[in-house]
């Protein structure tokens, strides 16, 4: 039973574990899939906007080098150089700088500011060679009251390839912030736009309250893994805030920008963890309840068996004398008869009857009579000492004894010992006037075989008992097939004598 219960509990726990594991995988895959969708959506949005700006820069570059454009009136020249994309919400000024970094053309302003921007990285990058479209590091715009921005720039080359200046467009960091603010990946998650040299454009949420713009994470393990294996997802701890995250990342189009999304497994799986704890607790509770229930049922079954055994004992036990009753005697005799027949051994049966017991009841009451019978039963039990010997109350004041593997001599000896013990005992300590009590005993001995009947053996012992009664009581008589005058007790002891 314990093994079966343990196996059932193990099956329940394994099934629950498998269910939770599948639920964990499904929940985690959903979190990763959501992060992938965010990554792809934001990357596509940024790439689309950068491409529009890049096309505007290319148009301005071509227009500026076209014949006759420089000779146009200022207003018309700005219309030719800068199309309507220059009026986009998050797009700052489109400017043209000469070879020295001086501002010579500016969108949205009839008169360009007197400003030199040669110190900007987006200008320096174009001086020394063809870099295509360059994406700058974050800076504070001098044209828009230090508005945080980045710039895209392209080189303007003369007919012989010499450097003639740049065309640049500023993109406010508010554009990126508006995208990232609309994203909710859950607690402890992060999304960041970083240049491929490790300079952060914007991080949300930031650790400095300003988007971490301009800081370098080139040496961080997270960034190094992204650069080493583009597109490969991985888990790593952030150096900025010390949180373990699962990172997804991608390069934005053909631009030197890296978009990364980091989700916290602990936060992403918080609801699942709560569900798993509750579910596990319920499962464990159910298993404990199941074990306790099985235990209680098992104890109840054992108790029921004990009760049944006690009832069986009570059913074959005489309540007054605590000896086995007539039913138990019949069962024991049948069993001993079969055993004796099987082993070809002798079997003796003794029938005892209390002499003049009716007088005891009539003169002293049935309560005293009950005490007498109980004390006689104890003396009978004391007189039989072998484990196989069996004594029972046959009914009323009659008792019977079964003596396996006992011949006539041994049966006579035990019967005489019983008779003498009963005759010498104090039958009822509370009634000294009662005097002595005696018994008459009849013995029947047989060499059992399969044809021998237990009922015949009892009948023979009963006939010997009646012979003892008729011969004066307080004696032992052995059943003889042809005669009944062979008494073992030589003395005729009468009540009170």
mmCIF file of N, CA and C in Angstrom, residues 194-199 216-229 234 236 249 258:
data_model
loop_
_atom_site.group_PDB
_atom_site.id
_atom_site.type_symbol
_atom_site.label_atom_id
_atom_site.label_comp_id
_atom_site.label_asym_id
_atom_site.label_seq_id
_atom_site.Cartn_x
_atom_site.Cartn_y
_atom_site.Cartn_z
ATOM 1 N N UNK A 194 21.722 52.551 -29.565
ATOM 2 C CA UNK A 194 23.146 52.774 -29.344
ATOM 3 C C UNK A 194 23.873 52.798 -30.678
ATOM 4 N N UNK A 195 24.838 53.690 -30.793
ATOM 5 C CA UNK A 195 25.705 53.651 -31.975
ATOM 6 C C UNK A 195 26.577 52.408 -31.918
ATOM 7 N N UNK A 196 27.024 51.969 -33.060
ATOM 8 C CA UNK A 196 27.834 50.754 -33.103
ATOM 9 C C UNK A 196 29.219 50.935 -32.496
ATOM 10 N N UNK A 197 29.588 52.178 -32.121
ATOM 11 C CA UNK A 197 30.839 52.374 -31.387
ATOM 12 C C UNK A 197 30.630 52.342 -29.880
ATOM 13 N N UNK A 198 29.372 52.097 -29.423
ATOM 14 C CA UNK A 198 29.082 51.981 -28.003
ATOM 15 C C UNK A 198 28.510 53.224 -27.377
ATOM 16 N N UNK A 199 28.312 54.309 -28.150
ATOM 17 C CA UNK A 199 27.733 55.537 -27.600
ATOM 18 C C UNK A 199 26.219 55.414 -27.544
ATOM 19 N N UNK A 216 29.215 55.995 -22.915
ATOM 20 C CA UNK A 216 29.759 54.888 -23.697
ATOM 21 C C UNK A 216 29.603 53.580 -22.935
ATOM 22 N N UNK A 217 29.072 52.584 -23.625
ATOM 23 C CA UNK A 217 28.947 51.242 -23.046
ATOM 24 C C UNK A 217 29.774 50.256 -23.854
ATOM 25 N N UNK A 218 30.793 50.782 -24.556
ATOM 26 C CA UNK A 218 31.586 49.931 -25.443
ATOM 27 C C UNK A 218 32.266 48.800 -24.697
ATOM 28 N N UNK A 219 32.608 49.032 -23.436
ATOM 29 C CA UNK A 219 33.338 48.013 -22.679
ATOM 30 C C UNK A 219 32.414 47.047 -21.947
ATOM 31 N N UNK A 220 31.106 47.281 -21.998
ATOM 32 C CA UNK A 220 30.198 46.419 -21.235
ATOM 33 C C UNK A 220 30.026 45.064 -21.912
ATOM 34 N N UNK A 221 29.908 43.991 -21.123
ATOM 35 C CA UNK A 221 29.725 42.653 -21.707
ATOM 36 C C UNK A 221 28.476 42.569 -22.586
ATOM 37 N N UNK A 222 27.415 43.298 -22.220
ATOM 38 C CA UNK A 222 26.187 43.255 -23.014
ATOM 39 C C UNK A 222 26.447 43.777 -24.419
ATOM 40 N N UNK A 223 27.065 44.947 -24.528
ATOM 41 C CA UNK A 223 27.317 45.540 -25.836
ATOM 42 C C UNK A 223 28.309 44.701 -26.645
ATOM 43 N N UNK A 224 29.327 44.205 -25.987
ATOM 44 C CA UNK A 224 30.324 43.410 -26.703
ATOM 45 C C UNK A 224 29.713 42.144 -27.300
ATOM 46 N N UNK A 225 28.808 41.530 -26.575
ATOM 47 C CA UNK A 225 28.149 40.327 -27.107
ATOM 48 C C UNK A 225 27.253 40.675 -28.280
ATOM 49 N N UNK A 226 26.606 41.838 -28.226
ATOM 50 C CA UNK A 226 25.757 42.256 -29.337
ATOM 51 C C UNK A 226 26.577 42.501 -30.598
ATOM 52 N N UNK A 227 27.712 43.132 -30.450
ATOM 53 C CA UNK A 227 28.567 43.433 -31.602
ATOM 54 C C UNK A 227 29.214 42.166 -32.141
ATOM 55 N N UNK A 228 29.621 41.282 -31.212
ATOM 56 C CA UNK A 228 30.313 40.057 -31.641
ATOM 57 C C UNK A 228 29.382 39.115 -32.396
ATOM 58 N N UNK A 229 28.114 39.029 -31.953
ATOM 59 C CA UNK A 229 27.171 38.096 -32.583
ATOM 60 C C UNK A 229 25.858 38.815 -32.844
ATOM 61 N N UNK A 234 20.575 36.507 -25.967
ATOM 62 C CA UNK A 234 21.399 36.016 -24.869
ATOM 63 C C UNK A 234 20.939 36.626 -23.556
ATOM 64 N N UNK A 236 22.344 38.296 -19.901
ATOM 65 C CA UNK A 236 23.530 38.957 -19.343
ATOM 66 C C UNK A 236 23.074 39.957 -18.296
ATOM 67 N N UNK A 249 18.371 42.064 -30.092
ATOM 68 C CA UNK A 249 18.970 43.271 -30.688
ATOM 69 C C UNK A 249 19.038 43.132 -32.205
ATOM 70 N N UNK A 258 22.291 50.522 -33.255
ATOM 71 C CA UNK A 258 21.908 49.235 -32.705
ATOM 72 C C UNK A 258 20.704 49.440 -31.786
#
